[in-house]
XYZ file of C-alpha atoms in Angstrom:
361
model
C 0.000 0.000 0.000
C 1.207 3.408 -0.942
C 1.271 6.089 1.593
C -0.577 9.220 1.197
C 0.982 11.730 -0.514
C 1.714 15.328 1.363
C 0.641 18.117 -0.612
C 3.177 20.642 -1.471
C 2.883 23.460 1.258
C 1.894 27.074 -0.672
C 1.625 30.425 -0.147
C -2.246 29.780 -0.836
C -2.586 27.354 1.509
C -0.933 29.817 4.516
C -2.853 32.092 3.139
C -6.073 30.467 3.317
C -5.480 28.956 6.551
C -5.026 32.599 8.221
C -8.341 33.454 7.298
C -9.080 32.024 11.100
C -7.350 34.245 12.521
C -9.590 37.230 13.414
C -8.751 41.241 13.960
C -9.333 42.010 17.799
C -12.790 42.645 18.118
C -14.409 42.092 14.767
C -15.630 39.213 12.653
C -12.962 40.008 9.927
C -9.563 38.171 9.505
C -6.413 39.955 9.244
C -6.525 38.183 5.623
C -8.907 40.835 4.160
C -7.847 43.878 6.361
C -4.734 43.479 3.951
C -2.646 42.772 7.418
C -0.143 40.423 5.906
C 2.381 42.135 3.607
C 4.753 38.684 2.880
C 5.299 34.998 2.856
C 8.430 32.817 3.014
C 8.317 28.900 2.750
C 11.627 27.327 2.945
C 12.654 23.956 1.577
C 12.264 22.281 4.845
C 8.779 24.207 4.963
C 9.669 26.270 7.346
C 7.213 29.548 7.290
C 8.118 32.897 7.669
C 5.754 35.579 7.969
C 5.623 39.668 8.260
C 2.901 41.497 9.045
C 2.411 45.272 9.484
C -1.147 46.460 11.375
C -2.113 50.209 12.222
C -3.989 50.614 15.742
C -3.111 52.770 18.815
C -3.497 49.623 20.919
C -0.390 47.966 22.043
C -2.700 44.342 22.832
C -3.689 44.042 19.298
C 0.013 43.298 17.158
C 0.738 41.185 20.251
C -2.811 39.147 19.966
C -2.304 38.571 16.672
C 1.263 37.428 16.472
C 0.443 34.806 18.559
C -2.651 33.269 17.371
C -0.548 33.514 14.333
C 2.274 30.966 16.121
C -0.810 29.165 17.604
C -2.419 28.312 14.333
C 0.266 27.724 11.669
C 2.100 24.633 13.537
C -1.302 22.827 13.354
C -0.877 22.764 9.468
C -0.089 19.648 7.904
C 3.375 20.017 7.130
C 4.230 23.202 8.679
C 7.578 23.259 10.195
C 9.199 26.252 12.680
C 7.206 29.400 12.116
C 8.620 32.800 12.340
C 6.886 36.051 12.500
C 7.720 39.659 12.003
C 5.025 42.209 13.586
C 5.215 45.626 13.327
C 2.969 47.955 14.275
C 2.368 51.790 13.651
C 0.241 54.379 15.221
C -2.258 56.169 13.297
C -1.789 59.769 12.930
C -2.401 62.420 15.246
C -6.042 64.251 15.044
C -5.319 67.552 12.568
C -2.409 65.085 10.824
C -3.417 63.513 7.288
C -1.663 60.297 6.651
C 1.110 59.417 4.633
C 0.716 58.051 1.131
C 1.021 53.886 1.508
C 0.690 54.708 5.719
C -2.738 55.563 6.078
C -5.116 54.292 3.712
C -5.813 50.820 3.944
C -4.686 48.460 0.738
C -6.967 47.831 -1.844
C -9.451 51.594 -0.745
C -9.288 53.564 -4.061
C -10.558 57.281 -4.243
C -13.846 57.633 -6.063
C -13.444 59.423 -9.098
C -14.415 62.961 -8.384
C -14.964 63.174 -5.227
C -12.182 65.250 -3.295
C -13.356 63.847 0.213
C -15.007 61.146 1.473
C -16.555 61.123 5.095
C -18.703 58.865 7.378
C -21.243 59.901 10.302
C -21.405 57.286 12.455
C -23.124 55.820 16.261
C -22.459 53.582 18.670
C -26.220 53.227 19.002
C -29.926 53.917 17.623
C -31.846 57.057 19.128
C -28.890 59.282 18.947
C -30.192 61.324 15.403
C -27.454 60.689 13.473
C -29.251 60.364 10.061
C -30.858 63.813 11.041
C -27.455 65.021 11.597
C -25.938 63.664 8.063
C -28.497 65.193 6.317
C -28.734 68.916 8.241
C -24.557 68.782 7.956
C -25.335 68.257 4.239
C -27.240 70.733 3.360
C -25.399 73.092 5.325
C -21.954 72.568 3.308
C -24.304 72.768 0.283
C -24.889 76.377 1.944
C -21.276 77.210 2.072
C -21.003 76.328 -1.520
C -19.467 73.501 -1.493
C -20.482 70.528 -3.957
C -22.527 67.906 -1.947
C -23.363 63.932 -2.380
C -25.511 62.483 0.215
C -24.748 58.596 0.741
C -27.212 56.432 2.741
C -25.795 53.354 3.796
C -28.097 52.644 6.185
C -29.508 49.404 4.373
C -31.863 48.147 6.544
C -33.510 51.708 7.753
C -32.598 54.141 5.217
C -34.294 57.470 5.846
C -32.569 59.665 4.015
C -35.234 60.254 1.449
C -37.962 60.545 3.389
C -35.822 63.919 5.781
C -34.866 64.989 2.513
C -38.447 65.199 0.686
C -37.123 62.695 -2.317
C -39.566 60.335 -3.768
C -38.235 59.901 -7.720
C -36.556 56.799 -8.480
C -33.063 57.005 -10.015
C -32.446 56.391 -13.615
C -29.505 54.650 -15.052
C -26.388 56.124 -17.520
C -23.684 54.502 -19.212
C -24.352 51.369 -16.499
C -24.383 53.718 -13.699
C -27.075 54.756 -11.020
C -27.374 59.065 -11.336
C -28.123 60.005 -7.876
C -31.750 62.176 -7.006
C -31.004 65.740 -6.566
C -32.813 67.919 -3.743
C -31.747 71.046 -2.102
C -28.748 71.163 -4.394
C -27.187 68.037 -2.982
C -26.884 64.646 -4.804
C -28.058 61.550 -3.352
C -28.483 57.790 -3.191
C -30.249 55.142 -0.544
C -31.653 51.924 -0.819
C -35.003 53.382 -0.203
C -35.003 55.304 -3.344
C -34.836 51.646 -5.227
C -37.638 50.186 -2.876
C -41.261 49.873 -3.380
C -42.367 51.845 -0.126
C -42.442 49.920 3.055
C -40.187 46.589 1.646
C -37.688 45.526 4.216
C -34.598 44.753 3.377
C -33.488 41.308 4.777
C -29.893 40.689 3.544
C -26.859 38.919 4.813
C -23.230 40.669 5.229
C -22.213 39.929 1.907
C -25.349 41.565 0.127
C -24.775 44.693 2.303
C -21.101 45.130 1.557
C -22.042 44.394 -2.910
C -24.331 47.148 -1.878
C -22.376 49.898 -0.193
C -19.877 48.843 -3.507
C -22.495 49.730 -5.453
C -23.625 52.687 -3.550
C -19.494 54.231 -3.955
C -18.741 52.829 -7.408
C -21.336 52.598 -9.782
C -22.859 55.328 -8.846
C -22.635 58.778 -11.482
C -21.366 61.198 -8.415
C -19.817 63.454 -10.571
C -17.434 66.039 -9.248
C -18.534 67.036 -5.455
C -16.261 68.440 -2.762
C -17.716 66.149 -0.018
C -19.563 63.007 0.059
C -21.341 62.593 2.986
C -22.277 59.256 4.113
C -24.702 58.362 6.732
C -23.866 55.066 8.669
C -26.108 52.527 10.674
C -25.995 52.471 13.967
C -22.908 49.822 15.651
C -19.820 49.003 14.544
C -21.154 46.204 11.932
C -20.800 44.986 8.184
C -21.466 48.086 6.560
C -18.889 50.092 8.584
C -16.218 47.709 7.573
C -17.543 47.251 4.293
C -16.952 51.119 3.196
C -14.146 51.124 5.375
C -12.661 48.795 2.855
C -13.958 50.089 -0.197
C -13.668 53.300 -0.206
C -10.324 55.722 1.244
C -12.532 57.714 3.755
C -11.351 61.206 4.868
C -12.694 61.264 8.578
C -15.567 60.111 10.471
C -17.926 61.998 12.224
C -19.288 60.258 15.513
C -22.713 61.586 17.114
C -23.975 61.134 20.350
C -26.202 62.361 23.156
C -24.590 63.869 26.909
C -26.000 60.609 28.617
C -23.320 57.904 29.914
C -25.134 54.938 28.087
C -24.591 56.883 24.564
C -20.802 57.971 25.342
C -20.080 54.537 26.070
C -20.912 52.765 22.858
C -19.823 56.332 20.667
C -16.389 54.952 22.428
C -17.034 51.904 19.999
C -17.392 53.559 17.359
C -14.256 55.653 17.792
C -12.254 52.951 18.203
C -13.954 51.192 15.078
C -12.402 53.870 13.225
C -9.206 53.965 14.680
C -8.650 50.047 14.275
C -9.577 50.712 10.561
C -6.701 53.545 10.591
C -9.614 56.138 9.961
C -9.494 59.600 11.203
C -11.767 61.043 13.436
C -12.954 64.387 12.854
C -14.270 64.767 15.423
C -17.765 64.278 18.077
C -21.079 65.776 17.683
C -23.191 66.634 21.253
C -26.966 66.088 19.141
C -30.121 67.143 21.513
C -27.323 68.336 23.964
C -30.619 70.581 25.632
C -33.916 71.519 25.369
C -35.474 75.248 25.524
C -39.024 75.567 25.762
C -40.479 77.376 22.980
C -43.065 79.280 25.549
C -40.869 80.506 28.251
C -37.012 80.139 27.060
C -35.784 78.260 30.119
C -32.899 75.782 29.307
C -33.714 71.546 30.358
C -30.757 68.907 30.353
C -33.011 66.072 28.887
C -30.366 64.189 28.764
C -27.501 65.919 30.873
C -25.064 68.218 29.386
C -21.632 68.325 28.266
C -20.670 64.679 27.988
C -19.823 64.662 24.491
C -17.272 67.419 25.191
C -15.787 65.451 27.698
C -15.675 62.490 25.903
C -13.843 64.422 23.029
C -11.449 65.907 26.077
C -10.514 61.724 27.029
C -10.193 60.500 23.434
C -8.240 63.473 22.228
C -10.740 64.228 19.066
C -11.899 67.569 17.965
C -15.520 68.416 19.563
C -17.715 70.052 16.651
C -20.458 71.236 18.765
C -23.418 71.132 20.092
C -26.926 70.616 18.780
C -29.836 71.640 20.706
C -33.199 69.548 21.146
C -35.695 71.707 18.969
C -39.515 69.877 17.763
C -39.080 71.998 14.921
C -36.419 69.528 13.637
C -38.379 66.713 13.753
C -41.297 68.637 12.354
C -38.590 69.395 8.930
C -37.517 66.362 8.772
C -40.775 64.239 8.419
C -41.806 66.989 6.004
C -38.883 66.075 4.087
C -37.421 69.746 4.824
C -34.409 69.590 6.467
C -34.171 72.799 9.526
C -30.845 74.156 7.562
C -33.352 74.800 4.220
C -36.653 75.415 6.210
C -35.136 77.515 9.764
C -31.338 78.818 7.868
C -31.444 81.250 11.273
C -32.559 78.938 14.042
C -30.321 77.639 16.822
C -30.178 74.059 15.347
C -29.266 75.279 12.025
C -26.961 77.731 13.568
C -25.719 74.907 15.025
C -25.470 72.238 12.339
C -23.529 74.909 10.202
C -21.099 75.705 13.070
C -20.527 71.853 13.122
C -20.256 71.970 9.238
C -17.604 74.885 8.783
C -15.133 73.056 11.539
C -15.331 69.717 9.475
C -14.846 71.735 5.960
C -11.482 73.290 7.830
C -9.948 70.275 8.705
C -10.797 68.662 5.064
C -9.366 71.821 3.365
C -6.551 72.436 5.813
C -5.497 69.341 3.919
Protein backbone atom coordinates (compact mmCIF):
# COMPACT_ATOMS: atom_id res chain seq x y z
CA UNK A 1 0.00 0.00 0.00
CA UNK A 2 1.21 3.41 -0.94
CA UNK A 3 1.27 6.09 1.59
CA UNK A 4 -0.58 9.22 1.20
CA UNK A 5 0.98 11.73 -0.51
CA UNK A 6 1.71 15.33 1.36
CA UNK A 7 0.64 18.12 -0.61
CA UNK A 8 3.18 20.64 -1.47
CA UNK A 9 2.88 23.46 1.26
CA UNK A 10 1.89 27.07 -0.67
CA UNK A 11 1.63 30.43 -0.15
CA UNK A 12 -2.25 29.78 -0.84
CA UNK A 13 -2.59 27.35 1.51
CA UNK A 14 -0.93 29.82 4.52
CA UNK A 15 -2.85 32.09 3.14
CA UNK A 16 -6.07 30.47 3.32
CA UNK A 17 -5.48 28.96 6.55
CA UNK A 18 -5.03 32.60 8.22
CA UNK A 19 -8.34 33.45 7.30
CA UNK A 20 -9.08 32.02 11.10
CA UNK A 21 -7.35 34.24 12.52
CA UNK A 22 -9.59 37.23 13.41
CA UNK A 23 -8.75 41.24 13.96
CA UNK A 24 -9.33 42.01 17.80
CA UNK A 25 -12.79 42.64 18.12
CA UNK A 26 -14.41 42.09 14.77
CA UNK A 27 -15.63 39.21 12.65
CA UNK A 28 -12.96 40.01 9.93
CA UNK A 29 -9.56 38.17 9.51
CA UNK A 30 -6.41 39.96 9.24
CA UNK A 31 -6.53 38.18 5.62
CA UNK A 32 -8.91 40.84 4.16
CA UNK A 33 -7.85 43.88 6.36
CA UNK A 34 -4.73 43.48 3.95
CA UNK A 35 -2.65 42.77 7.42
CA UNK A 36 -0.14 40.42 5.91
CA UNK A 37 2.38 42.14 3.61
CA UNK A 38 4.75 38.68 2.88
CA UNK A 39 5.30 35.00 2.86
CA UNK A 40 8.43 32.82 3.01
CA UNK A 41 8.32 28.90 2.75
CA UNK A 42 11.63 27.33 2.95
CA UNK A 43 12.65 23.96 1.58
CA UNK A 44 12.26 22.28 4.84
CA UNK A 45 8.78 24.21 4.96
CA UNK A 46 9.67 26.27 7.35
CA UNK A 47 7.21 29.55 7.29
CA UNK A 48 8.12 32.90 7.67
CA UNK A 49 5.75 35.58 7.97
CA UNK A 50 5.62 39.67 8.26
CA UNK A 51 2.90 41.50 9.04
CA UNK A 52 2.41 45.27 9.48
CA UNK A 53 -1.15 46.46 11.37
CA UNK A 54 -2.11 50.21 12.22
CA UNK A 55 -3.99 50.61 15.74
CA UNK A 56 -3.11 52.77 18.82
CA UNK A 57 -3.50 49.62 20.92
CA UNK A 58 -0.39 47.97 22.04
CA UNK A 59 -2.70 44.34 22.83
CA UNK A 60 -3.69 44.04 19.30
CA UNK A 61 0.01 43.30 17.16
CA UNK A 62 0.74 41.19 20.25
CA UNK A 63 -2.81 39.15 19.97
CA UNK A 64 -2.30 38.57 16.67
CA UNK A 65 1.26 37.43 16.47
CA UNK A 66 0.44 34.81 18.56
CA UNK A 67 -2.65 33.27 17.37
CA UNK A 68 -0.55 33.51 14.33
CA UNK A 69 2.27 30.97 16.12
CA UNK A 70 -0.81 29.16 17.60
CA UNK A 71 -2.42 28.31 14.33
CA UNK A 72 0.27 27.72 11.67
CA UNK A 73 2.10 24.63 13.54
CA UNK A 74 -1.30 22.83 13.35
CA UNK A 75 -0.88 22.76 9.47
CA UNK A 76 -0.09 19.65 7.90
CA UNK A 77 3.37 20.02 7.13
CA UNK A 78 4.23 23.20 8.68
CA UNK A 79 7.58 23.26 10.20
CA UNK A 80 9.20 26.25 12.68
CA UNK A 81 7.21 29.40 12.12
CA UNK A 82 8.62 32.80 12.34
CA UNK A 83 6.89 36.05 12.50
CA UNK A 84 7.72 39.66 12.00
CA UNK A 85 5.02 42.21 13.59
CA UNK A 86 5.22 45.63 13.33
CA UNK A 87 2.97 47.96 14.27
CA UNK A 88 2.37 51.79 13.65
CA UNK A 89 0.24 54.38 15.22
CA UNK A 90 -2.26 56.17 13.30
CA UNK A 91 -1.79 59.77 12.93
CA UNK A 92 -2.40 62.42 15.25
CA UNK A 93 -6.04 64.25 15.04
CA UNK A 94 -5.32 67.55 12.57
CA UNK A 95 -2.41 65.08 10.82
CA UNK A 96 -3.42 63.51 7.29
CA UNK A 97 -1.66 60.30 6.65
CA UNK A 98 1.11 59.42 4.63
CA UNK A 99 0.72 58.05 1.13
CA UNK A 100 1.02 53.89 1.51
CA UNK A 101 0.69 54.71 5.72
CA UNK A 102 -2.74 55.56 6.08
CA UNK A 103 -5.12 54.29 3.71
CA UNK A 104 -5.81 50.82 3.94
CA UNK A 105 -4.69 48.46 0.74
CA UNK A 106 -6.97 47.83 -1.84
CA UNK A 107 -9.45 51.59 -0.75
CA UNK A 108 -9.29 53.56 -4.06
CA UNK A 109 -10.56 57.28 -4.24
CA UNK A 110 -13.85 57.63 -6.06
CA UNK A 111 -13.44 59.42 -9.10
CA UNK A 112 -14.42 62.96 -8.38
CA UNK A 113 -14.96 63.17 -5.23
CA UNK A 114 -12.18 65.25 -3.30
CA UNK A 115 -13.36 63.85 0.21
CA UNK A 116 -15.01 61.15 1.47
CA UNK A 117 -16.56 61.12 5.10
CA UNK A 118 -18.70 58.87 7.38
CA UNK A 119 -21.24 59.90 10.30
CA UNK A 120 -21.41 57.29 12.46
CA UNK A 121 -23.12 55.82 16.26
CA UNK A 122 -22.46 53.58 18.67
CA UNK A 123 -26.22 53.23 19.00
CA UNK A 124 -29.93 53.92 17.62
CA UNK A 125 -31.85 57.06 19.13
CA UNK A 126 -28.89 59.28 18.95
CA UNK A 127 -30.19 61.32 15.40
CA UNK A 128 -27.45 60.69 13.47
CA UNK A 129 -29.25 60.36 10.06
CA UNK A 130 -30.86 63.81 11.04
CA UNK A 131 -27.45 65.02 11.60
CA UNK A 132 -25.94 63.66 8.06
CA UNK A 133 -28.50 65.19 6.32
CA UNK A 134 -28.73 68.92 8.24
CA UNK A 135 -24.56 68.78 7.96
CA UNK A 136 -25.33 68.26 4.24
CA UNK A 137 -27.24 70.73 3.36
CA UNK A 138 -25.40 73.09 5.32
CA UNK A 139 -21.95 72.57 3.31
CA UNK A 140 -24.30 72.77 0.28
CA UNK A 141 -24.89 76.38 1.94
CA UNK A 142 -21.28 77.21 2.07
CA UNK A 143 -21.00 76.33 -1.52
CA UNK A 144 -19.47 73.50 -1.49
CA UNK A 145 -20.48 70.53 -3.96
CA UNK A 146 -22.53 67.91 -1.95
CA UNK A 147 -23.36 63.93 -2.38
CA UNK A 148 -25.51 62.48 0.22
CA UNK A 149 -24.75 58.60 0.74
CA UNK A 150 -27.21 56.43 2.74
CA UNK A 151 -25.79 53.35 3.80
CA UNK A 152 -28.10 52.64 6.18
CA UNK A 153 -29.51 49.40 4.37
CA UNK A 154 -31.86 48.15 6.54
CA UNK A 155 -33.51 51.71 7.75
CA UNK A 156 -32.60 54.14 5.22
CA UNK A 157 -34.29 57.47 5.85
CA UNK A 158 -32.57 59.67 4.01
CA UNK A 159 -35.23 60.25 1.45
CA UNK A 160 -37.96 60.54 3.39
CA UNK A 161 -35.82 63.92 5.78
CA UNK A 162 -34.87 64.99 2.51
CA UNK A 163 -38.45 65.20 0.69
CA UNK A 164 -37.12 62.69 -2.32
CA UNK A 165 -39.57 60.33 -3.77
CA UNK A 166 -38.23 59.90 -7.72
CA UNK A 167 -36.56 56.80 -8.48
CA UNK A 168 -33.06 57.00 -10.02
CA UNK A 169 -32.45 56.39 -13.61
CA UNK A 170 -29.51 54.65 -15.05
CA UNK A 171 -26.39 56.12 -17.52
CA UNK A 172 -23.68 54.50 -19.21
CA UNK A 173 -24.35 51.37 -16.50
CA UNK A 174 -24.38 53.72 -13.70
CA UNK A 175 -27.08 54.76 -11.02
CA UNK A 176 -27.37 59.06 -11.34
CA UNK A 177 -28.12 60.01 -7.88
CA UNK A 178 -31.75 62.18 -7.01
CA UNK A 179 -31.00 65.74 -6.57
CA UNK A 180 -32.81 67.92 -3.74
CA UNK A 181 -31.75 71.05 -2.10
CA UNK A 182 -28.75 71.16 -4.39
CA UNK A 183 -27.19 68.04 -2.98
CA UNK A 184 -26.88 64.65 -4.80
CA UNK A 185 -28.06 61.55 -3.35
CA UNK A 186 -28.48 57.79 -3.19
CA UNK A 187 -30.25 55.14 -0.54
CA UNK A 188 -31.65 51.92 -0.82
CA UNK A 189 -35.00 53.38 -0.20
CA UNK A 190 -35.00 55.30 -3.34
CA UNK A 191 -34.84 51.65 -5.23
CA UNK A 192 -37.64 50.19 -2.88
CA UNK A 193 -41.26 49.87 -3.38
CA UNK A 194 -42.37 51.84 -0.13
CA UNK A 195 -42.44 49.92 3.05
CA UNK A 196 -40.19 46.59 1.65
CA UNK A 197 -37.69 45.53 4.22
CA UNK A 198 -34.60 44.75 3.38
CA UNK A 199 -33.49 41.31 4.78
CA UNK A 200 -29.89 40.69 3.54
CA UNK A 201 -26.86 38.92 4.81
CA UNK A 202 -23.23 40.67 5.23
CA UNK A 203 -22.21 39.93 1.91
CA UNK A 204 -25.35 41.57 0.13
CA UNK A 205 -24.78 44.69 2.30
CA UNK A 206 -21.10 45.13 1.56
CA UNK A 207 -22.04 44.39 -2.91
CA UNK A 208 -24.33 47.15 -1.88
CA UNK A 209 -22.38 49.90 -0.19
CA UNK A 210 -19.88 48.84 -3.51
CA UNK A 211 -22.50 49.73 -5.45
CA UNK A 212 -23.62 52.69 -3.55
CA UNK A 213 -19.49 54.23 -3.96
CA UNK A 214 -18.74 52.83 -7.41
CA UNK A 215 -21.34 52.60 -9.78
CA UNK A 216 -22.86 55.33 -8.85
CA UNK A 217 -22.63 58.78 -11.48
CA UNK A 218 -21.37 61.20 -8.41
CA UNK A 219 -19.82 63.45 -10.57
CA UNK A 220 -17.43 66.04 -9.25
CA UNK A 221 -18.53 67.04 -5.45
CA UNK A 222 -16.26 68.44 -2.76
CA UNK A 223 -17.72 66.15 -0.02
CA UNK A 224 -19.56 63.01 0.06
CA UNK A 225 -21.34 62.59 2.99
CA UNK A 226 -22.28 59.26 4.11
CA UNK A 227 -24.70 58.36 6.73
CA UNK A 228 -23.87 55.07 8.67
CA UNK A 229 -26.11 52.53 10.67
CA UNK A 230 -25.99 52.47 13.97
CA UNK A 231 -22.91 49.82 15.65
CA UNK A 232 -19.82 49.00 14.54
CA UNK A 233 -21.15 46.20 11.93
CA UNK A 234 -20.80 44.99 8.18
CA UNK A 235 -21.47 48.09 6.56
CA UNK A 236 -18.89 50.09 8.58
CA UNK A 237 -16.22 47.71 7.57
CA UNK A 238 -17.54 47.25 4.29
CA UNK A 239 -16.95 51.12 3.20
CA UNK A 240 -14.15 51.12 5.37
CA UNK A 241 -12.66 48.80 2.86
CA UNK A 242 -13.96 50.09 -0.20
CA UNK A 243 -13.67 53.30 -0.21
CA UNK A 244 -10.32 55.72 1.24
CA UNK A 245 -12.53 57.71 3.76
CA UNK A 246 -11.35 61.21 4.87
CA UNK A 247 -12.69 61.26 8.58
CA UNK A 248 -15.57 60.11 10.47
CA UNK A 249 -17.93 62.00 12.22
CA UNK A 250 -19.29 60.26 15.51
CA UNK A 251 -22.71 61.59 17.11
CA UNK A 252 -23.98 61.13 20.35
CA UNK A 253 -26.20 62.36 23.16
CA UNK A 254 -24.59 63.87 26.91
CA UNK A 255 -26.00 60.61 28.62
CA UNK A 256 -23.32 57.90 29.91
CA UNK A 257 -25.13 54.94 28.09
CA UNK A 258 -24.59 56.88 24.56
CA UNK A 259 -20.80 57.97 25.34
CA UNK A 260 -20.08 54.54 26.07
CA UNK A 261 -20.91 52.77 22.86
CA UNK A 262 -19.82 56.33 20.67
CA UNK A 263 -16.39 54.95 22.43
CA UNK A 264 -17.03 51.90 20.00
CA UNK A 265 -17.39 53.56 17.36
CA UNK A 266 -14.26 55.65 17.79
CA UNK A 267 -12.25 52.95 18.20
CA UNK A 268 -13.95 51.19 15.08
CA UNK A 269 -12.40 53.87 13.23
CA UNK A 270 -9.21 53.97 14.68
CA UNK A 271 -8.65 50.05 14.27
CA UNK A 272 -9.58 50.71 10.56
CA UNK A 273 -6.70 53.54 10.59
CA UNK A 274 -9.61 56.14 9.96
CA UNK A 275 -9.49 59.60 11.20
CA UNK A 276 -11.77 61.04 13.44
CA UNK A 277 -12.95 64.39 12.85
CA UNK A 278 -14.27 64.77 15.42
CA UNK A 279 -17.77 64.28 18.08
CA UNK A 280 -21.08 65.78 17.68
CA UNK A 281 -23.19 66.63 21.25
CA UNK A 282 -26.97 66.09 19.14
CA UNK A 283 -30.12 67.14 21.51
CA UNK A 284 -27.32 68.34 23.96
CA UNK A 285 -30.62 70.58 25.63
CA UNK A 286 -33.92 71.52 25.37
CA UNK A 287 -35.47 75.25 25.52
CA UNK A 288 -39.02 75.57 25.76
CA UNK A 289 -40.48 77.38 22.98
CA UNK A 290 -43.06 79.28 25.55
CA UNK A 291 -40.87 80.51 28.25
CA UNK A 292 -37.01 80.14 27.06
CA UNK A 293 -35.78 78.26 30.12
CA UNK A 294 -32.90 75.78 29.31
CA UNK A 295 -33.71 71.55 30.36
CA UNK A 296 -30.76 68.91 30.35
CA UNK A 297 -33.01 66.07 28.89
CA UNK A 298 -30.37 64.19 28.76
CA UNK A 299 -27.50 65.92 30.87
CA UNK A 300 -25.06 68.22 29.39
CA UNK A 301 -21.63 68.33 28.27
CA UNK A 302 -20.67 64.68 27.99
CA UNK A 303 -19.82 64.66 24.49
CA UNK A 304 -17.27 67.42 25.19
CA UNK A 305 -15.79 65.45 27.70
CA UNK A 306 -15.67 62.49 25.90
CA UNK A 307 -13.84 64.42 23.03
CA UNK A 308 -11.45 65.91 26.08
CA UNK A 309 -10.51 61.72 27.03
CA UNK A 310 -10.19 60.50 23.43
CA UNK A 311 -8.24 63.47 22.23
CA UNK A 312 -10.74 64.23 19.07
CA UNK A 313 -11.90 67.57 17.96
CA UNK A 314 -15.52 68.42 19.56
CA UNK A 315 -17.72 70.05 16.65
CA UNK A 316 -20.46 71.24 18.76
CA UNK A 317 -23.42 71.13 20.09
CA UNK A 318 -26.93 70.62 18.78
CA UNK A 319 -29.84 71.64 20.71
CA UNK A 320 -33.20 69.55 21.15
CA UNK A 321 -35.69 71.71 18.97
CA UNK A 322 -39.52 69.88 17.76
CA UNK A 323 -39.08 72.00 14.92
CA UNK A 324 -36.42 69.53 13.64
CA UNK A 325 -38.38 66.71 13.75
CA UNK A 326 -41.30 68.64 12.35
CA UNK A 327 -38.59 69.39 8.93
CA UNK A 328 -37.52 66.36 8.77
CA UNK A 329 -40.78 64.24 8.42
CA UNK A 330 -41.81 66.99 6.00
CA UNK A 331 -38.88 66.08 4.09
CA UNK A 332 -37.42 69.75 4.82
CA UNK A 333 -34.41 69.59 6.47
CA UNK A 334 -34.17 72.80 9.53
CA UNK A 335 -30.85 74.16 7.56
CA UNK A 336 -33.35 74.80 4.22
CA UNK A 337 -36.65 75.42 6.21
CA UNK A 338 -35.14 77.52 9.76
CA UNK A 339 -31.34 78.82 7.87
CA UNK A 340 -31.44 81.25 11.27
CA UNK A 341 -32.56 78.94 14.04
CA UNK A 342 -30.32 77.64 16.82
CA UNK A 343 -30.18 74.06 15.35
CA UNK A 344 -29.27 75.28 12.03
CA UNK A 345 -26.96 77.73 13.57
CA UNK A 346 -25.72 74.91 15.03
CA UNK A 347 -25.47 72.24 12.34
CA UNK A 348 -23.53 74.91 10.20
CA UNK A 349 -21.10 75.71 13.07
CA UNK A 350 -20.53 71.85 13.12
CA UNK A 351 -20.26 71.97 9.24
CA UNK A 352 -17.60 74.89 8.78
CA UNK A 353 -15.13 73.06 11.54
CA UNK A 354 -15.33 69.72 9.47
CA UNK A 355 -14.85 71.73 5.96
CA UNK A 356 -11.48 73.29 7.83
CA UNK A 357 -9.95 70.27 8.71
CA UNK A 358 -10.80 68.66 5.06
CA UNK A 359 -9.37 71.82 3.36
CA UNK A 360 -6.55 72.44 5.81
CA UNK A 361 -5.50 69.34 3.92
Amino acid sequence: MFGRVRQPLTEDKIREALKAVKFPGFSRDIVSFGLIKSIAITENNDVSLTLHVVTRDAAVPQKIEQDVKDLLPRLEGVGRVNVQMTAQQPPQQGQMPMAGAGAMPGRPQIEGIKHVIAVGSGKGGVGKSTVAVNLACAMSRLNRQIGLMDADIYGPSVPKMMGATQRPTVTDDKLDPVENFGLKMMSMALLLDTGTAVIWRGPMIMKAIQQFTTAVNWGALDVLVVDLPPGTGDAQLSLAQTVALDGGVIVTTPQDVALEVARRSIQMFEKVNVKILGIIENMSYYVCPHCGQHDDVFGHGGGKQEAERMEVPFLGEVPLYTDVRICGDRGLPIVVAAPESEPAKAFRKCAEAILKQLEKH
